[in-house]
Amino acid sequence: MGVYEAFYRRSIEERDAFWAEEAKRIYWHKAPEVICDDSRLPFVKWFKGGETNLCYNAVDRHAAERPNDTALIYVSTETNEEKRYTFAELQREVERMAALYLNLGVQKGDRVLIYMPMIPEAAFAMLAAVRIGAIHSVVFGGFASASLATRIDDAQPKIMVTADAGMRNGKVVPYKHLVDEACALAKTPPEKVIIVDRGLDKGFPRVEGRDLDYATLRAQHLDAAVSVTWVESTHPSYILYTSGTTGKPKGVQRDTGGYAVALAASMDYIFCGKAGETMFATSDIGWVVGHSYIIYGPLLAGMATILYEGTPLRPDPGIWWRMVEQYRVAVMFSAPTAIRVLKKQDPKYLKSADLSSLKHLFLAGEPLDETTHKWIHEALGKPVIDNYWQTETGWPMLAICRGIEEKPIKYGSPGFPVYGYNLKIFREDGTECGPNEKGIVGILPPLPPGCLSSVWGDDARFISSYFSLFKEPLVYSSADWGIKDEAGYHFILGRTDDVINVAGHRLGTREIEEAVQAHTTIAEVAVVGVRDEVKGQVPVAFAVVKDPSRVETEQGRQALEAEVKQKVDELLGAIARPQRVYFVSALPKTRSGKMLRRSIQALAEGRDPGDLTTIEDRSALEQIAEALKTQ
């Protein structure tokens, strides 16, 4: 048995002893009484009875030991700014933000919604919330007002923290009008909205009595000292919404102690990051990678973390690599989509920087194809490690844990089950697949520390969404297809449900369909994810119109397609915009009325549509094929 295999086996067979040891990585104000309470599966309570604080572990303990070491590096290629914060300075800013929260009546358990661009105040807002035992809910700054309103009503935040605007590709992206629209749409809008005024959106409107200026409030609390609120290990730290197969997003609820332990261990065993080094994750705080490996993971490990506002191509395709050189980045984390974008650029940009500080590059967010994996590995001359996980798990499920054993990398594979995850590939009858047999990636509970503890406010949905695949055994379903080869390497083959993965961002087809149907001319629509060379997948819509005369001419079709895309932009944001909208007079369904999305997707990707024995009207599928050729 190899070193990693023995380590992994112990994590499963001697679970409590294993995690009791890992729990020593963080500071406990009160030691846990029970390592794992799994008496009510699938619900699990990790480190029950223990009391700790996520902000204390990420900031205060390092500020006490190494106050002058760099904690946060803010880089914006949009505004040409750079700011550095030591651990001591980060602690001061977080305490100021925490004092501001307390002054506005935020208490332990209250929610703070954060709708922010990638600026330092976003990190302060997150850390300040967990400092006082509040629960943050970060919403990606690219979401439109209707999506924001849905998340407001689910989380019911006491306050919101936002900015006047973000920046993207040199253009100002105003936020404030979206916030105002969302608050008007929401049934339970926040009492107060704190606005970081960057001076980007001149003269934005303010709502009297609700909107507050961050700089003014900060000035009132410059000398504030806010002690941490010790919370039970199982106390929620945050809610992060992920698309579901229904129109309503799911609020992934994360605990405190289990999350801190899981991340601290992963920084050592998976990412091999050490205190004093620098980590650069290119994600956004609106996504789980931003939570785990821009904010909490690196800081827990005592590393400096880079908060980057910008794209991989501006001012030129060499920017990321120059940042690696300038900030002596040791650990980098990105997504396959970004690498595919960079692959199209002049190779001189990759060769123009000194990458000697970089130990390895990690990629996650969508399946990594073999060709891209091989290209970036050879171009960098550094280990490129694919890893697979989900918003729900909070940290990797499959990876090569080089901090334990440096196993060979296999192109296109995220490697092996990570310690703590009793991960298997299942047939649809609940039995386990053999080597090279396609099945559903699942985890036998209990889920390890750091994974979701429930769906916010909806325990029944937690069970129905994740644990209803089989009656026996009880299994967490990832809703992803996968295979395992003879050597134990795993490969992810795509979704089993109607969630698509666009550039690492999960989008529910149902949400996009609802947005398309919000256009008054659309009678019915099917949205599918279609393979894309750069983004992995893109949404494509097939719509039936109420008045066929609207799409009789090419000019009419183009005009309506533009209107439908604009409607999706308004309701969900540009990230959800269909790449194409095709118009047909009927959609293919089974005789029982189920939409044949997999067949539509197959045609859109130029594949065989598969078994059509249950189709009600074959001509509907022929229309799809014809539309793809002619429209």
mmCIF file of N, CA, C and O in Angstrom, residues 63-141:
data_model
loop_
_atom_site.group_PDB
_atom_site.id
_atom_site.type_symbol
_atom_site.label_atom_id
_atom_site.label_comp_id
_atom_site.label_asym_id
_atom_site.label_seq_id
_atom_site.Cartn_x
_atom_site.Cartn_y
_atom_site.Cartn_z
ATOM 1 N N ALA A 63 -1.696 38.137 13.267
ATOM 2 C CA ALA A 63 -1.377 39.526 13.607
ATOM 3 C C ALA A 63 -0.606 39.595 14.927
ATOM 4 O O ALA A 63 0.243 40.467 15.119
ATOM 5 N N ALA A 64 -0.886 38.673 15.831
ATOM 6 C CA ALA A 64 -0.178 38.636 17.113
ATOM 7 C C ALA A 64 1.245 38.112 16.948
ATOM 8 O O ALA A 64 2.185 38.627 17.567
ATOM 9 N N GLU A 65 1.410 37.111 16.096
ATOM 10 C CA GLU A 65 2.722 36.472 15.949
ATOM 11 C C GLU A 65 3.597 37.136 14.889
ATOM 12 O O GLU A 65 4.817 37.240 15.047
ATOM 13 N N ARG A 66 2.982 37.584 13.792
ATOM 14 C CA ARG A 66 3.756 38.142 12.674
ATOM 15 C C ARG A 66 3.034 39.381 12.137
ATOM 16 O O ARG A 66 2.583 39.407 10.992
ATOM 17 N N PRO A 67 2.918 40.425 12.953
ATOM 18 C CA PRO A 67 2.081 41.572 12.589
ATOM 19 C C PRO A 67 2.494 42.263 11.294
ATOM 20 O O PRO A 67 1.641 42.818 10.591
ATOM 21 N N ASN A 68 3.787 42.244 10.968
ATOM 22 C CA ASN A 68 4.266 42.993 9.806
ATOM 23 C C ASN A 68 4.356 42.173 8.526
ATOM 24 O O ASN A 68 4.762 42.680 7.479
ATOM 25 N N ASP A 69 3.986 40.890 8.590
ATOM 26 C CA ASP A 69 3.972 40.073 7.377
ATOM 27 C C ASP A 69 2.769 40.450 6.515
ATOM 28 O O ASP A 69 1.691 40.769 7.031
ATOM 29 N N THR A 70 2.935 40.385 5.207
ATOM 30 C CA THR A 70 1.850 40.736 4.284
ATOM 31 C C THR A 70 0.736 39.699 4.347
ATOM 32 O O THR A 70 0.986 38.495 4.310
ATOM 33 N N ALA A 71 -0.491 40.195 4.441
ATOM 34 C CA ALA A 71 -1.672 39.326 4.487
ATOM 35 C C ALA A 71 -2.491 39.428 3.209
ATOM 36 O O ALA A 71 -2.959 38.422 2.680
ATOM 37 N N LEU A 72 -2.681 40.651 2.724
ATOM 38 C CA LEU A 72 -3.571 40.886 1.588
ATOM 39 C C LEU A 72 -2.901 41.828 0.592
ATOM 40 O O LEU A 72 -2.390 42.883 0.975
ATOM 41 N N ILE A 73 -2.893 41.414 -0.679
ATOM 42 C CA ILE A 73 -2.356 42.257 -1.749
ATOM 43 C C ILE A 73 -3.487 42.509 -2.737
ATOM 44 O O ILE A 73 -4.012 41.574 -3.344
ATOM 45 N N TYR A 74 -3.887 43.767 -2.858
ATOM 46 C CA TYR A 74 -4.948 44.132 -3.803
ATOM 47 C C TYR A 74 -4.302 44.678 -5.068
ATOM 48 O O TYR A 74 -3.485 45.597 -5.019
ATOM 49 N N VAL A 75 -4.665 44.077 -6.202
ATOM 50 C CA VAL A 75 -4.138 44.520 -7.492
ATOM 51 C C VAL A 75 -5.317 44.732 -8.428
ATOM 52 O O VAL A 75 -6.136 43.826 -8.620
ATOM 53 N N SER A 76 -5.419 45.943 -8.999
ATOM 54 C CA SER A 76 -6.444 46.216 -9.998
ATOM 55 C C SER A 76 -5.773 46.716 -11.269
ATOM 56 O O SER A 76 -5.162 47.787 -11.268
ATOM 57 N N THR A 77 -5.882 45.931 -12.333
ATOM 58 C CA THR A 77 -5.401 46.398 -13.626
ATOM 59 C C THR A 77 -6.486 47.230 -14.319
ATOM 60 O O THR A 77 -6.271 47.745 -15.407
ATOM 61 N N GLU A 78 -7.625 47.365 -13.668
ATOM 62 C CA GLU A 78 -8.702 48.213 -14.183
ATOM 63 C C GLU A 78 -8.507 49.668 -13.764
ATOM 64 O O GLU A 78 -8.747 50.583 -14.539
ATOM 65 N N THR A 79 -8.084 49.867 -12.520
ATOM 66 C CA THR A 79 -7.887 51.235 -12.003
ATOM 67 C C THR A 79 -6.413 51.544 -11.752
ATOM 68 O O THR A 79 -6.086 52.614 -11.258
ATOM 69 N N ASN A 80 -5.543 50.577 -12.090
ATOM 70 C CA ASN A 80 -4.095 50.719 -11.875
ATOM 71 C C ASN A 80 -3.750 51.040 -10.424
ATOM 72 O O ASN A 80 -2.974 51.936 -10.124
ATOM 73 N N GLU A 81 -4.354 50.270 -9.529
ATOM 74 C CA GLU A 81 -4.088 50.431 -8.096
ATOM 75 C C GLU A 81 -3.418 49.194 -7.534
ATOM 76 O O GLU A 81 -3.631 48.083 -8.017
ATOM 77 N N GLU A 82 -2.626 49.410 -6.496
ATOM 78 C CA GLU A 82 -2.089 48.304 -5.718
ATOM 79 C C GLU A 82 -2.063 48.739 -4.258
ATOM 80 O O GLU A 82 -1.639 49.848 -3.941
ATOM 81 N N LYS A 83 -2.562 47.883 -3.377
ATOM 82 C CA LYS A 83 -2.510 48.157 -1.937
ATOM 83 C C LYS A 83 -2.083 46.885 -1.228
ATOM 84 O O LYS A 83 -2.516 45.791 -1.592
ATOM 85 N N ARG A 84 -1.258 47.046 -0.233
ATOM 86 C CA ARG A 84 -0.835 45.894 0.567
ATOM 87 C C ARG A 84 -1.258 46.120 2.012
ATOM 88 O O ARG A 84 -1.174 47.234 2.526
ATOM 89 N N TYR A 85 -1.686 45.054 2.649
ATOM 90 C CA TYR A 85 -2.083 45.110 4.055
ATOM 91 C C TYR A 85 -1.321 44.028 4.812
ATOM 92 O O TYR A 85 -1.333 42.862 4.419
ATOM 93 N N THR A 86 -0.673 44.418 5.888
ATOM 94 C CA THR A 86 -0.054 43.422 6.763
ATOM 95 C C THR A 86 -1.166 42.769 7.585
ATOM 96 O O THR A 86 -2.315 43.239 7.580
ATOM 97 N N PHE A 87 -0.825 41.716 8.309
ATOM 98 C CA PHE A 87 -1.840 41.093 9.171
ATOM 99 C C PHE A 87 -2.353 42.085 10.209
ATOM 100 O O PHE A 87 -3.554 42.112 10.515
ATOM 101 N N ALA A 88 -1.470 42.927 10.750
ATOM 102 C CA ALA A 88 -1.898 43.919 11.748
ATOM 103 C C ALA A 88 -2.841 44.938 11.109
ATOM 104 O O ALA A 88 -3.866 45.315 11.703
ATOM 105 N N GLU A 89 -2.518 45.391 9.893
ATOM 106 C CA GLU A 89 -3.372 46.361 9.207
ATOM 107 C C GLU A 89 -4.703 45.742 8.800
ATOM 108 O O GLU A 89 -5.754 46.385 8.896
ATOM 109 N N LEU A 90 -4.665 44.498 8.378
ATOM 110 C CA LEU A 90 -5.910 43.810 8.019
ATOM 111 C C LEU A 90 -6.810 43.682 9.245
ATOM 112 O O LEU A 90 -8.021 43.920 9.170
ATOM 113 N N GLN A 91 -6.222 43.354 10.373
ATOM 114 C CA GLN A 91 -7.012 43.242 11.604
ATOM 115 C C GLN A 91 -7.673 44.575 11.947
ATOM 116 O O GLN A 91 -8.850 44.614 12.312
ATOM 117 N N ARG A 92 -6.935 45.677 11.792
ATOM 118 C CA ARG A 92 -7.506 46.985 12.114
ATOM 119 C C ARG A 92 -8.697 47.295 11.206
ATOM 120 O O ARG A 92 -9.739 47.774 11.654
ATOM 121 N N GLU A 93 -8.529 47.031 9.890
ATOM 122 C CA GLU A 93 -9.626 47.317 8.948
ATOM 123 C C GLU A 93 -10.846 46.448 9.225
ATOM 124 O O GLU A 93 -11.987 46.906 9.134
ATOM 125 N N VAL A 94 -10.603 45.204 9.570
ATOM 126 C CA VAL A 94 -11.716 44.287 9.868
ATOM 127 C C VAL A 94 -12.432 44.740 11.141
ATOM 128 O O VAL A 94 -13.671 44.716 11.211
ATOM 129 N N GLU A 95 -11.685 45.178 12.137
ATOM 130 C CA GLU A 95 -12.314 45.653 13.381
ATOM 131 C C GLU A 95 -13.136 46.913 13.137
ATOM 132 O O GLU A 95 -14.193 47.097 13.737
ATOM 133 N N ARG A 96 -12.653 47.787 12.254
ATOM 134 C CA ARG A 96 -13.435 48.992 11.912
ATOM 135 C C ARG A 96 -14.759 48.617 11.257
ATOM 136 O O ARG A 96 -15.810 49.158 11.589
ATOM 137 N N MET A 97 -14.678 47.658 10.320
ATOM 138 C CA MET A 97 -15.901 47.207 9.645
ATOM 139 C C MET A 97 -16.834 46.514 10.647
ATOM 140 O O MET A 97 -18.053 46.713 10.617
ATOM 141 N N ALA A 98 -16.261 45.738 11.548
ATOM 142 C CA ALA A 98 -17.072 45.042 12.564
ATOM 143 C C ALA A 98 -17.757 46.044 13.485
ATOM 144 O O ALA A 98 -18.932 45.867 13.857
ATOM 145 N N ALA A 99 -17.039 47.103 13.860
ATOM 146 C CA ALA A 99 -17.621 48.143 14.731
ATOM 147 C C ALA A 99 -18.783 48.835 14.037
ATOM 148 O O ALA A 99 -19.829 49.131 14.649
ATOM 149 N N LEU A 100 -18.605 49.049 12.761
ATOM 150 C CA LEU A 100 -19.643 49.668 11.948
ATOM 151 C C LEU A 100 -20.903 48.772 11.919
ATOM 152 O O LEU A 100 -22.022 49.249 12.091
ATOM 153 N N TYR A 101 -20.693 47.465 11.746
ATOM 154 C CA TYR A 101 -21.816 46.519 11.773
ATOM 155 C C TYR A 101 -22.553 46.588 13.113
ATOM 156 O O TYR A 101 -23.783 46.667 13.166
ATOM 157 N N LEU A 102 -21.775 46.502 14.186
ATOM 158 C CA LEU A 102 -22.373 46.496 15.528
ATOM 159 C C LEU A 102 -23.172 47.767 15.776
ATOM 160 O O LEU A 102 -24.253 47.737 16.373
ATOM 161 N N ASN A 103 -22.638 48.883 15.298
ATOM 162 C CA ASN A 103 -23.306 50.169 15.480
ATOM 163 C C ASN A 103 -24.643 50.225 14.734
ATOM 164 O O ASN A 103 -25.556 50.959 15.119
ATOM 165 N N LEU A 104 -24.741 49.410 13.681
ATOM 166 C CA LEU A 104 -25.992 49.359 12.908
ATOM 167 C C LEU A 104 -26.926 48.257 13.404
ATOM 168 O O LEU A 104 -27.935 47.956 12.778
ATOM 169 N N GLY A 105 -26.549 47.645 14.511
ATOM 170 C CA GLY A 105 -27.440 46.669 15.137
ATOM 171 C C GLY A 105 -27.277 45.238 14.678
ATOM 172 O O GLY A 105 -28.118 44.386 14.985
ATOM 173 N N VAL A 106 -26.206 44.943 13.941
ATOM 174 C CA VAL A 106 -25.981 43.561 13.496
ATOM 175 C C VAL A 106 -25.545 42.715 14.684
ATOM 176 O O VAL A 106 -24.617 43.085 15.412
ATOM 177 N N GLN A 107 -26.208 41.599 14.877
ATOM 178 C CA GLN A 107 -25.915 40.721 16.004
ATOM 179 C C GLN A 107 -25.543 39.327 15.516
ATOM 180 O O GLN A 107 -25.692 39.007 14.332
ATOM 181 N N LYS A 108 -25.063 38.507 16.419
ATOM 182 C CA LYS A 108 -24.732 37.114 16.110
ATOM 183 C C LYS A 108 -25.931 36.440 15.444
ATOM 184 O O LYS A 108 -27.056 36.540 15.924
ATOM 185 N N GLY A 109 -25.678 35.777 14.319
ATOM 186 C CA GLY A 109 -26.735 35.080 13.597
ATOM 187 C C GLY A 109 -27.427 35.905 12.537
ATOM 188 O O GLY A 109 -28.101 35.357 11.653
ATOM 189 N N ASP A 110 -27.271 37.252 12.583
ATOM 190 C CA ASP A 110 -27.842 38.098 11.534
ATOM 191 C C ASP A 110 -27.080 37.883 10.231
ATOM 192 O O ASP A 110 -25.891 37.552 10.241
ATOM 193 N N ARG A 111 -27.758 38.102 9.112
ATOM 194 C CA ARG A 111 -27.100 37.965 7.818
ATOM 195 C C ARG A 111 -26.654 39.320 7.278
ATOM 196 O O ARG A 111 -27.355 40.325 7.421
ATOM 197 N N VAL A 112 -25.481 39.293 6.644
ATOM 198 C CA VAL A 112 -24.926 40.468 5.967
ATOM 199 C C VAL A 112 -24.746 40.075 4.506
ATOM 200 O O VAL A 112 -23.983 39.160 4.202
ATOM 201 N N LEU A 113 -25.476 40.738 3.605
ATOM 202 C CA LEU A 113 -25.331 40.418 2.186
ATOM 203 C C LEU A 113 -24.259 41.317 1.567
ATOM 204 O O LEU A 113 -24.258 42.536 1.770
ATOM 205 N N ILE A 114 -23.340 40.710 0.840
ATOM 206 C CA ILE A 114 -22.203 41.429 0.249
ATOM 207 C C ILE A 114 -22.293 41.305 -1.266
ATOM 208 O O ILE A 114 -22.247 40.198 -1.818
ATOM 209 N N TYR A 115 -22.438 42.453 -1.941
ATOM 210 C CA TYR A 115 -22.568 42.506 -3.399
ATOM 211 C C TYR A 115 -21.494 43.465 -3.883
ATOM 212 O O TYR A 115 -21.711 44.663 -3.989
ATOM 213 N N MET A 116 -20.312 42.919 -4.138
ATOM 214 C CA MET A 116 -19.131 43.768 -4.259
ATOM 215 C C MET A 116 -18.226 43.378 -5.416
ATOM 216 O O MET A 116 -18.137 42.201 -5.786
ATOM 217 N N PRO A 117 -17.499 44.357 -5.942
ATOM 218 C CA PRO A 117 -16.401 44.029 -6.863
ATOM 219 C C PRO A 117 -15.205 43.505 -6.071
ATOM 220 O O PRO A 117 -15.246 43.431 -4.830
ATOM 221 N N MET A 118 -14.147 43.161 -6.772
ATOM 222 C CA MET A 118 -12.958 42.602 -6.125
ATOM 223 C C MET A 118 -12.071 43.728 -5.579
ATOM 224 O O MET A 118 -11.044 44.097 -6.156
ATOM 225 N N ILE A 119 -12.487 44.258 -4.436
ATOM 226 C CA ILE A 119 -11.751 45.332 -3.769
ATOM 227 C C ILE A 119 -11.527 44.935 -2.308
ATOM 228 O O ILE A 119 -12.237 44.068 -1.787
ATOM 229 N N PRO A 120 -10.547 45.542 -1.625
ATOM 230 C CA PRO A 120 -10.226 45.130 -0.247
ATOM 231 C C PRO A 120 -11.421 45.158 0.698
ATOM 232 O O PRO A 120 -11.548 44.298 1.575
ATOM 233 N N GLU A 121 -12.302 46.140 0.512
ATOM 234 C CA GLU A 121 -13.451 46.258 1.415
ATOM 235 C C GLU A 121 -14.349 45.025 1.371
ATOM 236 O O GLU A 121 -15.048 44.728 2.340
ATOM 237 N N ALA A 122 -14.321 44.297 0.262
ATOM 238 C CA ALA A 122 -15.105 43.053 0.173
ATOM 239 C C ALA A 122 -14.555 42.025 1.151
ATOM 240 O O ALA A 122 -15.313 41.322 1.840
ATOM 241 N N ALA A 123 -13.230 41.930 1.231
ATOM 242 C CA ALA A 123 -12.603 41.007 2.184
ATOM 243 C C ALA A 123 -12.872 41.454 3.620
ATOM 244 O O ALA A 123 -13.173 40.626 4.489
ATOM 245 N N PHE A 124 -12.781 42.766 3.859
ATOM 246 C CA PHE A 124 -13.061 43.274 5.216
ATOM 247 C C PHE A 124 -14.494 42.916 5.607
ATOM 248 O O PHE A 124 -14.755 42.533 6.752
ATOM 249 N N ALA A 125 -15.421 43.078 4.656
ATOM 250 C CA ALA A 125 -16.843 42.838 4.937
ATOM 251 C C ALA A 125 -17.095 41.383 5.319
ATOM 252 O O ALA A 125 -17.867 41.097 6.246
ATOM 253 N N MET A 126 -16.440 40.450 4.631
ATOM 254 C CA MET A 126 -16.606 39.028 4.930
ATOM 255 C C MET A 126 -16.025 38.688 6.297
ATOM 256 O O MET A 126 -16.675 38.069 7.136
ATOM 257 N N LEU A 127 -14.791 39.105 6.518
ATOM 258 C CA LEU A 127 -14.096 38.775 7.771
ATOM 259 C C LEU A 127 -14.753 39.440 8.979
ATOM 260 O O LEU A 127 -14.813 38.851 10.064
ATOM 261 N N ALA A 128 -15.262 40.659 8.781
ATOM 262 C CA ALA A 128 -15.926 41.361 9.892
ATOM 263 C C ALA A 128 -17.214 40.650 10.299
ATOM 264 O O ALA A 128 -17.572 40.606 11.481
ATOM 265 N N ALA A 129 -17.916 40.089 9.319
ATOM 266 C CA ALA A 129 -19.165 39.375 9.625
ATOM 267 C C ALA A 129 -18.874 38.171 10.519
ATOM 268 O O ALA A 129 -19.488 38.013 11.587
ATOM 269 N N VAL A 130 -17.924 37.317 10.100
ATOM 270 C CA VAL A 130 -17.667 36.121 10.911
ATOM 271 C C VAL A 130 -16.992 36.486 12.229
ATOM 272 O O VAL A 130 -17.083 35.735 13.204
ATOM 273 N N ARG A 131 -16.356 37.650 12.282
ATOM 274 C CA ARG A 131 -15.726 38.092 13.543
ATOM 275 C C ARG A 131 -16.756 38.247 14.651
ATOM 276 O O ARG A 131 -16.499 37.904 15.809
ATOM 277 N N ILE A 132 -17.941 38.765 14.285
ATOM 278 C CA ILE A 132 -18.952 39.036 15.313
ATOM 279 C C ILE A 132 -20.056 37.964 15.332
ATOM 280 O O ILE A 132 -21.093 38.157 15.964
ATOM 281 N N GLY A 133 -19.817 36.868 14.620
ATOM 282 C CA GLY A 133 -20.797 35.780 14.639
ATOM 283 C C GLY A 133 -21.963 35.988 13.700
ATOM 284 O O GLY A 133 -22.951 35.238 13.745
ATOM 285 N N ALA A 134 -21.864 37.007 12.823
ATOM 286 C CA ALA A 134 -22.889 37.195 11.793
ATOM 287 C C ALA A 134 -22.603 36.215 10.651
ATOM 288 O O ALA A 134 -21.543 35.590 10.599
ATOM 289 N N ILE A 135 -23.543 36.093 9.742
ATOM 290 C CA ILE A 135 -23.452 35.126 8.650
ATOM 291 C C ILE A 135 -23.431 35.903 7.340
ATOM 292 O O ILE A 135 -24.387 36.630 7.044
ATOM 293 N N HIS A 136 -22.348 35.785 6.576
ATOM 294 C CA HIS A 136 -22.325 36.555 5.328
ATOM 295 C C HIS A 136 -22.883 35.751 4.162
ATOM 296 O O HIS A 136 -22.804 34.523 4.127
ATOM 297 N N SER A 137 -23.455 36.479 3.219
ATOM 298 C CA SER A 137 -23.941 35.897 1.978
ATOM 299 C C SER A 137 -23.414 36.762 0.844
ATOM 300 O O SER A 137 -23.899 37.877 0.628
ATOM 301 N N VAL A 138 -22.382 36.273 0.168
ATOM 302 C CA VAL A 138 -21.780 37.035 -0.922
ATOM 303 C C VAL A 138 -22.498 36.676 -2.214
ATOM 304 O O VAL A 138 -22.653 35.506 -2.539
ATOM 305 N N VAL A 139 -22.936 37.700 -2.934
ATOM 306 C CA VAL A 139 -23.589 37.508 -4.224
ATOM 307 C C VAL A 139 -22.671 38.081 -5.298
ATOM 308 O O VAL A 139 -22.228 39.222 -5.195
ATOM 309 N N PHE A 140 -22.378 37.285 -6.305
ATOM 310 C CA PHE A 140 -21.487 37.689 -7.393
ATOM 311 C C PHE A 140 -21.936 39.025 -7.982
ATOM 312 O O PHE A 140 -23.105 39.212 -8.304
ATOM 313 N N GLY A 141 -21.001 39.950 -8.132
ATOM 314 C CA GLY A 141 -21.311 41.298 -8.603
ATOM 315 C C GLY A 141 -21.838 41.374 -10.024
ATOM 316 O O GLY A 141 -22.263 42.432 -10.459
#
